Amino acid sequence: MQVEISKSHICVGLKHNFLYRGDIDSLKSLMSFYDINMGVQNIFPKYVSMGILRKKIAKAIAYRTDAHCISRSLSLQIHEDINRLELYIYLDGYIQGFNSANQANALEKEALKYYNSKDLANKKYLFQFKNLNREIRTFKKRLRSELIKRERKSEKVLATVYEFSNKIIKDKTYSLNKYVDRQLELDRDGINPASVMIPREDLKIIYKETFKFILNTCTNLYIDAYWNGLNERVLKRYR
């Protein structure tokens, strides 16, 4: 028991160092730990397009002439932070799915309807990246609903996103006036800055929109990662 607790503390420390300090060595050590102790290797997170966030922010402050300039400046400031958070969430979801024995039993039962043991032993992926038949789509949809209900009760992803956003994203958002490259436009009085400083009310709107985007992205990412980890767990039984 003490060994397991020690291992858990090590993982928590490594993930924290990577997430909040950007320590790549901690990430490498964490991945090595998962590989050695769990045999987990097929981890390929999908990163969200920052272009989507830029559009959402620009739309939220469309009344400003420099809306696109502001959204672009913020995305440049936080894209690496969001990438780290996404990887953190993905790893958490993947490992949770990988460790879900009951769900793996249910998915294995479905898999054996389509593949024999030899097929499964030779497969690199199960149902992660291919078009799914109706039964598997139903299974995945049911799992997604269950995970969403579980998240609403535990608020695990929400807590992680809130803490990270409050510590990292919020400060960068409210410091946008330091970063926005101001363009010039010709008006009746000559060449003047295209806009005034971003007021706090606008910064609140920007931060709220950014937080909503990150939370939605991370919730979906966690569910996708859980599914991928679950599929990997089934295949590990035949390798």
PDB file of C-alpha atoms in Angstrom, residues 54-55 57-59 61-62 64-74:
ATOM      1  CA  ARG A  54      -9.774  33.579 -31.457  1.00  0.00           C
ATOM      2  CA  LYS A  55     -13.102  33.592 -33.297  1.00  0.00           C
ATOM      3  CA  ILE A  57     -13.273  36.083 -28.388  1.00  0.00           C
ATOM      4  CA  ALA A  58     -13.541  38.323 -31.436  1.00  0.00           C
ATOM      5  CA  LYS A  59     -17.278  37.623 -31.593  1.00  0.00           C
ATOM      6  CA  ILE A  61     -16.175  41.816 -28.275  1.00  0.00           C
ATOM      7  CA  ALA A  62     -17.264  42.452 -31.852  1.00  0.00           C
ATOM      8  CA  ARG A  64     -14.538  46.860 -30.705  1.00  0.00           C
ATOM      9  CA  THR A  65     -12.639  47.767 -33.862  1.00  0.00           C
ATOM     10  CA  ASP A  66      -9.582  45.912 -32.543  1.00  0.00           C
ATOM     11  CA  ALA A  67     -11.436  42.699 -31.596  1.00  0.00           C
ATOM     12  CA  HIS A  68      -9.376  40.473 -33.894  1.00  0.00           C
ATOM     13  CA  CYS A  69      -6.147  42.101 -32.781  1.00  0.00           C
ATOM     14  CA  ILE A  70      -7.018  41.424 -29.138  1.00  0.00           C
ATOM     15  CA  SER A  71      -8.049  37.812 -29.748  1.00  0.00           C
ATOM     16  CA  ARG A  72      -4.856  37.161 -31.693  1.00  0.00           C
ATOM     17  CA  SER A  73      -2.679  38.680 -28.969  1.00  0.00           C
ATOM     18  CA  LEU A  74      -4.310  36.595 -26.239  1.00  0.00           C
TER      19      LEU A  74
END
